[in-house]
Short mmCIF file of C-alpha atoms (C1' of nucleotides) in Angstrom, two decimals:
data_model
loop_
_atom_site.label_atom_id
_atom_site.label_comp_id
_atom_site.label_asym_id
_atom_site.label_seq_id
_atom_site.Cartn_x
_atom_site.Cartn_y
_atom_site.Cartn_z
CA MET A 1 -0.57 -48.44 -0.92
CA PRO A 2 1.18 -49.83 -3.95
CA LEU A 3 4.27 -51.95 -3.42
CA VAL A 4 7.50 -50.13 -4.29
CA THR A 5 10.25 -51.89 -6.21
CA VAL A 6 13.22 -50.99 -8.37
CA GLU A 7 14.23 -52.54 -11.69
CA VAL A 8 17.71 -52.25 -13.11
CA VAL A 9 18.53 -52.30 -16.80
CA LEU A 10 22.17 -53.31 -16.76
CA LEU A 11 23.73 -52.60 -20.15
CA THR A 12 27.10 -53.20 -21.70
CA ALA A 13 28.57 -52.95 -25.18
CA GLY A 14 28.56 -56.17 -27.18
CA GLU A 15 29.87 -56.94 -30.63
CA ARG A 16 26.76 -56.31 -32.68
CA ASP A 17 24.36 -54.75 -30.15
CA LEU A 18 24.13 -53.48 -26.63
CA LEU A 19 23.69 -56.38 -24.23
CA VAL A 20 21.25 -56.37 -21.35
CA TYR A 21 21.54 -58.52 -18.28
CA LEU A 22 18.43 -60.65 -17.75
CA ARG A 23 17.71 -63.46 -15.38
CA LYS A 24 15.30 -66.35 -15.51
CA ARG A 25 12.61 -65.97 -12.87
CA ARG A 26 12.26 -68.85 -10.45
CA GLU A 27 8.95 -67.79 -8.95
CA ALA A 28 5.42 -67.35 -10.26
CA PRO A 29 4.18 -65.36 -12.00
CA PHE A 30 6.26 -65.56 -15.18
CA GLU A 31 8.15 -68.57 -13.86
CA SER A 32 11.25 -69.31 -15.95
CA VAL A 33 10.62 -66.22 -18.07
CA LEU A 34 13.44 -63.72 -18.54
CA SER A 35 13.14 -60.59 -16.42
CA LEU A 36 15.10 -57.59 -15.22
CA PRO A 37 16.87 -57.80 -11.91
CA GLY A 38 14.82 -55.96 -9.32
CA GLY A 39 13.38 -56.07 -5.87
CA PRO A 40 11.49 -54.20 -3.19
CA VAL A 41 12.74 -50.92 -1.75
CA ARG A 42 13.41 -51.15 1.96
CA ILE A 43 12.48 -48.60 4.56
CA GLY A 44 15.32 -46.17 5.07
CA GLU A 45 17.01 -46.65 1.72
CA SER A 46 16.66 -44.49 -1.38
CA THR A 47 15.67 -46.09 -4.65
CA GLU A 48 19.19 -45.52 -5.92
CA GLU A 49 20.61 -47.40 -2.96
CA ALA A 50 18.10 -50.16 -3.57
CA ALA A 51 19.19 -50.36 -7.21
CA GLN A 52 22.83 -50.61 -6.16
CA ARG A 53 21.95 -53.31 -3.67
CA VAL A 54 20.06 -55.30 -6.28
CA LEU A 55 23.00 -55.04 -8.66
CA GLU A 56 25.45 -56.22 -6.07
CA THR A 57 23.22 -59.09 -5.00
CA ARG A 58 22.69 -60.34 -8.53
CA THR A 59 26.01 -59.61 -10.21
CA ASN A 60 28.47 -58.80 -7.44
CA LEU A 61 29.12 -55.42 -9.11
CA GLN A 62 29.55 -52.32 -6.97
CA GLY A 63 29.44 -48.62 -7.68
CA LEU A 64 28.20 -48.79 -11.25
CA TYR A 65 27.00 -45.64 -12.97
CA LEU A 66 23.24 -45.45 -12.47
CA GLN A 67 20.67 -43.19 -14.05
CA GLN A 68 17.05 -42.96 -13.05
CA LEU A 69 14.92 -43.78 -16.07
CA TYR A 70 11.23 -43.56 -15.28
CA THR A 71 8.71 -44.70 -12.74
CA PHE A 72 6.23 -47.27 -14.02
CA SER A 73 3.00 -47.39 -12.09
CA ASP A 74 0.30 -48.88 -14.25
CA PRO A 75 -1.87 -50.75 -11.72
CA GLY A 76 -2.09 -53.70 -14.10
CA ARG A 77 1.63 -54.17 -14.58
CA ASP A 78 1.92 -56.86 -11.92
CA PRO A 79 -0.82 -59.52 -11.93
CA ARG A 80 -0.34 -60.11 -8.20
CA GLY A 81 -1.42 -56.59 -7.32
CA HIS A 82 -0.58 -52.96 -7.70
CA SER A 83 3.15 -52.39 -7.69
CA LEU A 84 5.16 -49.35 -8.69
CA SER A 85 8.66 -49.69 -10.11
CA VAL A 86 11.33 -47.05 -10.25
CA ALA A 87 13.51 -48.11 -13.16
CA TYR A 88 17.22 -47.33 -13.43
CA TYR A 89 19.68 -48.11 -16.12
CA ALA A 90 23.25 -49.04 -15.25
CA LEU A 91 26.21 -48.95 -17.61
CA PHE A 92 28.91 -51.56 -17.32
CA PRO A 93 32.25 -50.78 -18.99
CA THR A 94 34.00 -53.35 -21.10
CA THR A 95 36.89 -53.16 -18.65
CA HIS A 96 36.57 -56.47 -16.89
CA GLN A 97 35.03 -59.69 -17.94
CA ARG A 98 31.28 -59.62 -17.71
CA PRO A 99 29.96 -61.41 -14.65
CA ASN A 100 27.82 -64.38 -15.50
CA ALA A 101 27.00 -66.68 -12.66
CA ASP A 102 25.03 -69.52 -14.14
CA PRO A 103 24.14 -69.83 -17.82
CA LEU A 104 20.85 -71.43 -16.80
CA GLU A 105 19.97 -68.57 -14.52
CA ASP A 106 21.11 -65.36 -16.18
CA ALA A 107 22.22 -64.16 -19.57
CA TRP A 108 23.45 -61.19 -21.57
CA VAL A 109 20.89 -60.69 -24.33
CA PRO A 110 21.17 -58.36 -27.34
CA LEU A 111 19.01 -55.38 -26.42
CA ARG A 112 16.97 -55.05 -29.60
CA ALA A 113 16.20 -58.75 -29.62
CA ALA A 114 15.25 -58.61 -25.93
CA ILE A 115 12.79 -55.77 -26.55
CA LYS A 116 10.88 -57.96 -28.99
CA ARG A 117 10.84 -61.00 -26.73
CA ASP A 118 8.18 -61.91 -24.21
CA LEU A 119 9.68 -60.74 -20.98
CA ALA A 120 8.12 -60.74 -17.54
CA PHE A 121 5.77 -57.91 -16.53
CA ASP A 122 6.28 -54.68 -18.52
CA HIS A 123 10.01 -55.25 -18.75
CA ALA A 124 10.11 -55.11 -22.55
CA GLY A 125 8.67 -51.61 -22.33
CA ILE A 126 11.27 -50.65 -19.75
CA LEU A 127 14.03 -51.82 -22.08
CA GLU A 128 12.56 -49.79 -24.92
CA ALA A 129 12.44 -46.68 -22.74
CA SER A 130 16.06 -47.26 -21.71
CA LEU A 131 17.24 -47.41 -25.28
CA LYS A 132 15.33 -44.27 -26.23
CA ARG A 133 16.70 -42.36 -23.26
CA LEU A 134 20.23 -43.48 -23.96
CA GLN A 135 19.88 -42.39 -27.58
CA GLY A 136 18.58 -39.01 -26.53
CA ARG A 137 21.34 -38.48 -23.99
CA LEU A 138 24.17 -39.80 -26.16
CA ASN A 139 25.31 -36.45 -27.54
CA TYR A 140 25.04 -34.25 -24.51
CA THR A 141 26.10 -36.51 -21.64
CA SER A 142 29.02 -38.75 -20.79
CA ASP A 143 26.91 -41.91 -20.88
CA ALA A 144 28.92 -43.43 -23.73
CA TYR A 145 32.12 -43.26 -21.71
CA TYR A 146 30.61 -45.36 -18.96
CA LEU A 147 30.45 -48.19 -21.47
CA LEU A 148 34.16 -47.92 -22.29
CA PRO A 149 37.23 -49.12 -20.40
CA GLU A 150 39.70 -46.86 -18.66
CA ARG A 151 41.72 -46.53 -21.87
CA PHE A 152 39.89 -46.43 -25.16
CA THR A 153 40.30 -45.42 -28.78
CA VAL A 154 38.20 -43.23 -31.04
CA PRO A 155 37.04 -46.25 -33.08
CA GLN A 156 35.87 -47.88 -29.84
CA LEU A 157 33.94 -44.76 -28.89
CA GLN A 158 32.44 -44.70 -32.35
CA HIS A 159 31.42 -48.32 -31.99
CA VAL A 160 29.55 -47.51 -28.79
CA HIS A 161 27.75 -44.67 -30.52
CA GLU A 162 26.81 -46.99 -33.36
CA LEU A 163 25.48 -49.58 -30.95
CA VAL A 164 23.31 -47.03 -29.18
CA LEU A 165 22.03 -45.38 -32.34
CA GLY A 166 21.68 -48.63 -34.26
CA SER A 167 23.29 -47.20 -37.38
CA SER A 168 26.81 -46.83 -38.72
CA LEU A 169 28.74 -43.57 -38.68
CA LYS A 170 31.46 -42.36 -41.02
CA PRO A 171 34.83 -42.62 -39.28
CA ASP A 172 36.24 -39.28 -40.46
CA VAL A 173 33.11 -37.34 -39.54
CA PHE A 174 32.94 -38.97 -36.14
CA THR A 175 36.60 -38.34 -35.42
CA LYS A 176 36.23 -34.65 -36.18
CA ARG A 177 33.21 -34.32 -33.94
CA VAL A 178 34.99 -35.69 -30.88
CA ARG A 179 38.57 -34.64 -31.53
CA ASP A 180 38.43 -31.30 -29.77
CA THR A 181 36.72 -32.55 -26.63
CA LEU A 182 38.97 -35.59 -26.48
CA LYS A 183 42.38 -34.13 -27.10
CA ARG A 184 42.68 -33.19 -23.44
CA HIS A 185 42.72 -36.92 -22.67
CA LEU A 186 45.06 -38.15 -25.35
CA THR A 187 47.87 -40.40 -24.10
CA ARG A 188 51.14 -41.17 -25.82
CA GLU A 189 50.27 -44.85 -26.05
CA THR A 190 48.65 -46.63 -28.93
CA ALA A 191 46.32 -49.58 -28.79
CA PRO A 192 47.67 -53.01 -29.68
CA SER A 193 47.10 -53.67 -33.33
CA ASN A 194 44.02 -55.69 -34.07
CA GLY A 195 45.34 -57.71 -36.99
CA ALA A 196 45.35 -55.25 -39.83
CA GLY A 197 45.70 -51.54 -40.20
CA ARG A 198 47.21 -48.75 -38.23
CA PRO A 199 46.80 -49.00 -34.46
CA ALA A 200 44.56 -46.37 -32.87
CA ARG A 201 45.72 -43.94 -30.24
CA LEU A 202 44.60 -44.42 -26.68
CA TYR A 203 42.64 -41.88 -24.65
CA ARG A 204 42.13 -41.71 -20.92
CA ASN A 205 38.48 -42.20 -19.97
CA PRO A 206 37.18 -38.90 -18.60
CA VAL A 207 34.76 -40.70 -16.28
CA ALA A 208 37.03 -43.51 -15.22
CA SER A 209 36.54 -42.67 -11.56
CA GLY A 210 32.91 -43.72 -11.69
CA HIS A 211 33.72 -47.12 -13.03
CA ALA A 212 32.78 -50.56 -11.92
CA SER A 213 34.56 -52.53 -9.33
CA LEU A 214 34.04 -56.13 -8.44
CA ALA A 215 32.92 -56.56 -4.88
CA THR A 216 35.16 -58.33 -2.39
CA VAL A 217 35.54 -61.89 -3.56
CA GLY A 218 33.33 -64.19 -1.60
CA GLY A 219 30.02 -63.80 -3.40
CA ALA A 220 28.59 -66.16 -5.97
CA PRO A 221 30.09 -65.45 -9.41
CA MET B 1 7.66 -50.10 2.62
CA PRO B 2 7.97 -46.42 1.96
CA LEU B 3 4.80 -44.37 1.57
CA VAL B 4 4.07 -43.43 -2.06
CA THR B 5 2.89 -39.96 -2.95
CA VAL B 6 2.78 -37.66 -5.96
CA GLU B 7 3.71 -33.98 -6.07
CA VAL B 8 2.56 -31.69 -8.84
CA VAL B 9 4.47 -28.63 -10.00
CA LEU B 10 1.73 -26.61 -11.66
CA LEU B 11 3.27 -23.90 -13.81
CA THR B 12 1.92 -21.07 -15.88
CA ALA B 13 3.39 -18.05 -17.65
CA GLY B 14 3.40 -14.84 -15.64
CA GLU B 15 4.53 -11.35 -16.56
CA ARG B 16 8.11 -11.50 -15.31
CA ASP B 17 8.59 -15.17 -14.44
CA LEU B 18 6.93 -18.53 -14.58
CA LEU B 19 4.44 -18.88 -11.77
CA VAL B 20 4.09 -21.98 -9.65
CA TYR B 21 1.01 -22.92 -7.71
CA LEU B 22 1.75 -23.41 -4.01
CA ARG B 23 -0.50 -23.88 -1.06
CA LYS B 24 -0.08 -23.19 2.61
CA ARG B 25 0.05 -26.41 4.58
CA ARG B 26 -2.51 -26.74 7.36
CA GLU B 27 -0.96 -29.75 9.04
CA ALA B 28 2.32 -30.47 10.80
CA PRO B 29 5.07 -30.81 9.84
CA PHE B 30 5.73 -27.55 8.04
CA GLU B 31 2.45 -26.10 9.22
CA SER B 32 1.57 -22.89 7.37
CA VAL B 33 4.63 -23.30 5.13
CA LEU B 34 4.17 -23.18 1.37
CA SER B 35 4.24 -26.56 -0.34
CA LEU B 36 3.44 -28.27 -3.60
CA PRO B 37 0.04 -29.86 -4.03
CA GLY B 38 0.40 -33.59 -3.55
CA GLY B 39 -1.01 -36.62 -1.92
CA PRO B 40 -0.83 -40.37 -1.54
CA VAL B 41 -1.23 -42.72 -4.49
CA ARG B 42 -4.21 -45.01 -4.08
CA ILE B 43 -4.28 -48.69 -4.85
CA GLY B 44 -5.41 -49.25 -8.42
CA GLU B 45 -4.47 -45.86 -9.78
CA SER B 46 -1.34 -44.91 -11.70
CA THR B 47 0.80 -42.06 -10.47
CA GLU B 48 -0.34 -40.02 -13.44
CA GLU B 49 -3.97 -40.56 -12.47
CA ALA B 50 -3.10 -39.62 -8.91
CA ALA B 51 -1.48 -36.42 -10.14
CA GLN B 52 -4.57 -35.56 -12.19
CA ARG B 53 -6.76 -36.26 -9.18
CA VAL B 54 -4.65 -34.03 -6.94
CA LEU B 55 -4.83 -31.25 -9.50
CA GLU B 56 -8.57 -31.50 -9.79
CA THR B 57 -9.03 -31.60 -6.02
CA ARG B 58 -6.88 -28.57 -5.40
CA THR B 59 -7.58 -26.38 -8.41
CA ASN B 60 -10.62 -27.84 -10.14
CA LEU B 61 -8.57 -28.21 -13.33
CA GLN B 62 -8.98 -31.27 -15.50
CA GLY B 63 -6.94 -32.83 -18.26
CA LEU B 64 -3.87 -30.64 -17.96
CA TYR B 65 -0.69 -31.61 -19.77
CA LEU B 66 1.43 -33.62 -17.34
CA GLN B 67 5.01 -34.74 -17.58
CA GLN B 68 6.73 -37.08 -15.18
CA LEU B 69 9.74 -35.31 -13.73
CA TYR B 70 11.63 -37.51 -11.32
CA THR B 71 11.08 -39.76 -8.35
CA PHE B 72 12.44 -38.43 -5.08
CA SER B 73 13.18 -41.09 -2.52
CA ASP B 74 15.70 -39.78 -0.04
CA PRO B 75 14.65 -41.50 3.21
CA GLY B 76 15.13 -38.22 5.08
CA ARG B 77 12.92 -36.10 2.88
CA ASP B 78 9.88 -36.44 5.15
CA PRO B 79 10.56 -36.09 8.90
CA ARG B 80 7.54 -38.29 9.70
CA GLY B 81 9.09 -41.30 8.00
CA HIS B 82 10.28 -42.68 4.72
CA SER B 83 8.14 -41.47 1.84
CA LEU B 84 8.76 -41.60 -1.88
CA SER B 85 7.37 -38.96 -4.21
CA VAL B 86 6.83 -39.23 -7.91
CA ALA B 87 6.94 -35.63 -9.12
CA TYR B 88 5.10 -34.35 -12.18
CA TYR B 89 5.00 -30.95 -13.72
CA ALA B 90 1.79 -29.61 -15.22
CA LEU B 91 1.53 -26.74 -17.66
CA PHE B 92 -1.44 -24.41 -17.49
CA PRO B 93 -2.13 -22.25 -20.54
CA THR B 94 -2.89 -18.59 -20.19
CA THR B 95 -6.24 -19.30 -21.83
CA HIS B 96 -8.56 -18.91 -18.89
CA GLN B 97 -8.22 -17.02 -15.71
CA ARG B 98 -5.97 -18.75 -13.23
CA PRO B 99 -7.88 -20.53 -10.50
CA ASN B 100 -7.16 -19.15 -7.07
CA ALA B 101 -9.50 -20.26 -4.35
CA ASP B 102 -8.41 -18.46 -1.23
CA PRO B 103 -5.52 -16.00 -1.07
CA LEU B 104 -4.78 -17.24 2.43
CA GLU B 105 -4.58 -20.82 1.31
CA ASP B 106 -2.89 -20.90 -2.06
CA ALA B 107 -0.88 -18.63 -4.28
CA TRP B 108 0.88 -18.29 -7.62
CA VAL B 109 4.51 -17.59 -6.79
CA PRO B 110 7.28 -16.54 -9.21
CA LEU B 111 9.25 -19.73 -9.79
CA ARG B 112 12.78 -18.42 -9.25
CA ALA B 113 11.76 -16.70 -6.05
CA ALA B 114 10.00 -19.85 -4.87
CA ILE B 115 13.11 -21.96 -5.44
CA LYS B 116 15.02 -19.74 -3.02
CA ARG B 117 12.33 -19.76 -0.37
CA ASP B 118 11.97 -22.18 2.50
CA LEU B 119 9.37 -24.57 1.23
CA ALA B 120 8.09 -27.72 2.88
CA PHE B 121 10.07 -30.97 2.55
CA ASP B 122 12.38 -31.07 -0.49
CA HIS B 123 9.95 -29.07 -2.59
CA ALA B 124 12.43 -26.33 -3.45
CA GLY B 125 14.63 -28.99 -5.03
CA ILE B 126 11.68 -30.34 -6.97
CA LEU B 127 11.00 -26.87 -8.34
CA GLU B 128 14.61 -26.51 -9.37
CA ALA B 129 14.53 -29.84 -11.17
CA SER B 130 11.32 -28.80 -12.95
CA LEU B 131 12.88 -25.64 -14.25
CA LYS B 132 15.98 -27.45 -15.45
CA ARG B 133 13.93 -30.10 -17.22
CA LEU B 134 11.71 -27.52 -18.85
CA GLN B 135 14.76 -25.62 -20.06
CA GLY B 136 16.26 -28.78 -21.51
CA ARG B 137 13.06 -29.77 -23.26
CA LEU B 138 12.18 -26.30 -24.54
CA ASN B 139 13.73 -26.67 -27.98
CA TYR B 140 12.79 -30.21 -28.87
CA THR B 141 9.31 -30.63 -27.41
CA SER B 142 5.98 -28.83 -27.53
CA ASP B 143 6.09 -27.90 -23.86
CA ALA B 144 6.10 -24.16 -24.58
CA TYR B 145 2.82 -24.42 -26.46
CA TYR B 146 1.08 -25.90 -23.43
CA LEU B 147 1.70 -22.59 -21.69
CA LEU B 148 0.03 -20.61 -24.49
CA PRO B 149 -3.65 -20.07 -25.30
CA GLU B 150 -5.44 -21.57 -28.27
CA ARG B 151 -4.45 -18.56 -30.42
CA PHE B 152 -1.08 -16.97 -29.85
CA THR B 153 1.45 -14.69 -31.51
CA VAL B 154 5.16 -15.10 -32.11
CA PRO B 155 6.00 -12.45 -29.50
CA GLN B 156 3.93 -14.41 -26.98
CA LEU B 157 5.81 -17.59 -27.82
CA GLN B 158 9.06 -15.71 -27.48
CA HIS B 159 7.98 -14.42 -24.10
CA VAL B 160 7.38 -17.98 -22.89
CA HIS B 161 10.82 -19.01 -24.10
CA GLU B 162 12.34 -16.06 -22.28
CA LEU B 163 10.52 -16.94 -19.09
CA VAL B 164 11.77 -20.51 -19.22
CA LEU B 165 15.34 -19.62 -20.14
CA GLY B 166 15.50 -16.61 -17.87
CA SER B 167 17.12 -14.45 -20.53
CA SER B 168 15.94 -12.20 -23.32
CA LEU B 169 16.02 -13.20 -26.98
CA LYS B 170 16.34 -11.03 -30.05
CA PRO B 171 12.96 -10.77 -31.79
CA ASP B 172 14.23 -11.15 -35.35
CA VAL B 173 16.40 -14.16 -34.55
CA PHE B 174 13.62 -15.84 -32.66
CA THR B 175 11.09 -15.22 -35.41
CA LYS B 176 13.34 -16.85 -38.00
CA ARG B 177 13.87 -19.88 -35.83
CA VAL B 178 10.18 -20.64 -35.47
CA ARG B 179 8.77 -19.28 -38.71
CA ASP B 180 9.07 -22.45 -40.76
CA THR B 181 7.58 -24.76 -38.18
CA LEU B 182 4.83 -22.30 -37.40
CA LYS B 183 3.68 -21.24 -40.84
CA ARG B 184 1.44 -24.32 -41.09
CA HIS B 185 -0.61 -22.83 -38.25
CA LEU B 186 -0.82 -19.24 -39.37
CA THR B 187 -4.33 -17.78 -39.36
CA ARG B 188 -5.58 -14.76 -41.26
CA GLU B 189 -6.38 -12.94 -38.03
CA THR B 190 -4.21 -10.51 -36.17
CA ALA B 191 -4.06 -9.94 -32.44
CA PRO B 192 -5.73 -6.86 -31.01
CA SER B 193 -3.28 -4.05 -30.76
CA ASN B 194 -1.67 -3.69 -27.38
CA GLY B 195 -1.43 0.08 -27.27
CA ALA B 196 1.40 0.82 -29.63
CA GLY B 197 3.02 -0.80 -32.60
CA ARG B 198 1.91 -3.14 -35.32
CA PRO B 199 -0.41 -5.94 -34.18
CA ALA B 200 1.06 -9.42 -34.33
CA ARG B 201 -0.36 -12.25 -36.42
CA LEU B 202 -2.22 -15.04 -34.71
CA TYR B 203 -1.30 -18.71 -34.92
CA ARG B 204 -3.36 -21.75 -34.04
CA ASN B 205 -1.90 -23.66 -31.11
CA PRO B 206 -0.63 -27.03 -32.42
CA VAL B 207 -1.38 -28.71 -29.09
CA ALA B 208 -4.67 -27.01 -28.35
CA SER B 209 -6.44 -30.36 -27.99
CA GLY B 210 -4.49 -31.17 -24.86
CA HIS B 211 -5.53 -28.01 -23.16
CA ALA B 212 -7.06 -27.33 -19.81
CA SER B 213 -10.70 -27.40 -19.10
CA LEU B 214 -12.41 -26.31 -15.95
CA ALA B 215 -14.24 -29.13 -14.28
CA THR B 216 -18.02 -29.06 -14.05
CA VAL B 217 -18.98 -26.07 -11.99
CA GLY B 218 -19.88 -27.02 -8.47
CA GLY B 219 -16.46 -27.22 -6.84
CA ALA B 220 -14.75 -24.44 -4.99
CA PRO B 221 -12.77 -22.66 -7.79
"C1'" DA C 1 54.81 -53.75 -51.91
"C1'" DC C 2 50.12 -53.98 -50.75
"C1'" DA C 3 45.96 -54.08 -48.00
"C1'" DA C 4 43.60 -52.30 -44.17
"C1'" DA C 5 42.46 -49.19 -40.84
"C1'" DA C 6 43.62 -44.60 -38.43
"C1'" DG C 7 44.02 -39.97 -38.83
"C1'" DT C 8 44.24 -35.12 -41.32
"C1'" DG C 9 43.40 -31.06 -44.65
"C1'" DT C 10 40.23 -28.77 -47.90
"C1'" DT C 11 36.00 -27.67 -49.71
"C1'" DG C 12 31.08 -26.69 -49.80
"C1'" DA C 13 26.34 -26.65 -47.99
"C1'" DG C 14 23.20 -25.25 -44.35
"C1'" DA C 15 21.90 -23.28 -39.91
"C1'" DG C 16 21.96 -19.41 -37.15
"C1'" DT C 17 23.32 -14.48 -36.10
"C1'" DA C 18 23.66 -9.45 -36.95
"C1'" DC C 19 22.11 -5.64 -39.24
"C1'" DA C 20 19.27 -2.95 -42.01
"C1'" DC C 21 15.06 -2.00 -43.74
"C1'" DC C 22 9.80 -2.20 -44.50
"C1'" DC C 23 4.89 -2.51 -42.47
"C1'" DA C 24 0.81 -1.54 -39.55
"C1'" DT C 25 -1.14 0.53 -35.70
"C1'" DG C 26 -2.12 4.51 -31.89
"C1'" DC C 27 -1.56 9.15 -30.76
"C1'" DG D 1 3.76 12.58 -39.03
"C1'" DC D 2 6.02 10.06 -35.65
"C1'" DA D 3 6.83 6.71 -32.16
"C1'" DT D 4 6.34 1.86 -31.26
"C1'" DG D 5 6.58 -2.70 -32.00
"C1'" DG D 6 5.92 -6.62 -35.70
"C1'" DG D 7 7.86 -8.69 -39.68
"C1'" DT D 8 11.26 -9.61 -43.68
"C1'" DG D 9 15.44 -9.61 -46.61
"C1'" DT D 10 20.61 -9.79 -47.06
"C1'" DA D 11 25.23 -10.55 -45.81
"C1'" DC D 12 28.32 -12.92 -42.73
"C1'" DT D 13 29.97 -16.66 -39.70
"C1'" DC D 14 30.42 -21.09 -37.88
"C1'" DT D 15 29.44 -25.86 -37.66
"C1'" DC D 16 29.36 -30.12 -39.90
"C1'" DA D 17 29.44 -33.52 -43.76
"C1'" DA D 18 31.91 -35.18 -48.03
"C1'" DC D 19 35.99 -36.20 -50.37
"C1'" DA D 20 40.66 -36.78 -51.07
"C1'" DC D 21 44.84 -37.67 -49.09
"C1'" DT D 22 48.66 -39.19 -45.69
"C1'" DT D 23 50.28 -42.34 -41.90
"C1'" DT D 24 51.15 -46.70 -39.64
"C1'" DT D 25 50.66 -51.24 -39.00
"C1'" DG D 26 50.50 -56.74 -40.64
"C1'" DT D 27 51.42 -59.97 -44.30
#
DNA sequence: ACAAAAGTGTTGAGAGTACACCCATGC
DNA sequence: GCATGGGTGTACTCTCAACACTTTTGT
């Protein structure tokens, strides 16, 4: 029987690209190579529970939005022997500060750069599949909102879309596309001005309930 | 470690609904209950290879179009113990006759009826997920063509779309939607008349290469 | 006042729908 | 010829992109 593991692609919105959480492996094979957080699935737990457990162990984050991506089962993907990985992607909102335990151990890496790097196992391929899936789901799911804080502006939402698509969008066109669906969530507040220009209006995040929470303090970070 | 298996949702186009291939279980649990063809994944084979092997063992069909659906891992899904199933759906064109070994052992069941039945394990849920996925992919993939023979007509293609969507489409609207993409594959032949009305024009199937082939004769069929 | 960014109103092109009409076959 | 179903052409609608314009802030 192949060994069953999960891998988690933890993503958040950075300045110029999506950022993916990677950690430096301590064990062979691929010692000191960057890899996705992951681990074996235990008896009696679903793969989704395993993914949540891995996330909490590595980053102290609980209850993140998870989406099953694909199951990778090429017998050659792990040099130690046949292992099968159920990959999930997790979306971390820009609400809180990003957890980052030890700069020598883990890192937030720009996604497109990470895909081109030499990562452990087939993890570069898993990142590529995550990006493609996210791009495909962008316009008919709420995925983008899981990358935004509890209050956000249209320009912020546009920025997330641009990060996912990897191209820039025209502000007026984008605004029109989302105005109708968003107006239900308009607040009377405006965002603090960011130096120049008119401040944007704030919207309530429609998926705020599913947002991240830091686990009870006591863990590593 | 959970046990790793594959399940295959083998679908084809029937008269009034999609048909799914189910077989009557011989073993406990769920003895003599209808279930999806499936089986354990062997060391050294990918889940896709395992799915192909299961298909060939059960139906003598080789090289069918397969699509990974989802991985089901609820620890309670198998009463014997924790097992994880990677589900695939397979599309069987209406080219050849449908294989059907023993009417007491296996059957082609209308999909929507099957979803409502009491099937073994969580197989009804797997069927439901297959239908939803197929519906979502219908308009931006070639899935529909994998259900059609090597030569097909626009009304046949429309019929497949109607089966997947579960609703009827207007012939003129549908024709316009597919005409441009299809005209590259128009042949000079026309279909034999089906009793009344003008015969439809035949098109070459754009995905005919990926079609089914019966394995070397010698098995059960 | 001016620059910068947010937000709005108007126009025009393209996709998709409805409707009407023409074509090829069996009886 | 007529019924039946396949195929096409035309007008209408609705969405979406482009462009021009107004609003609100910081300097």
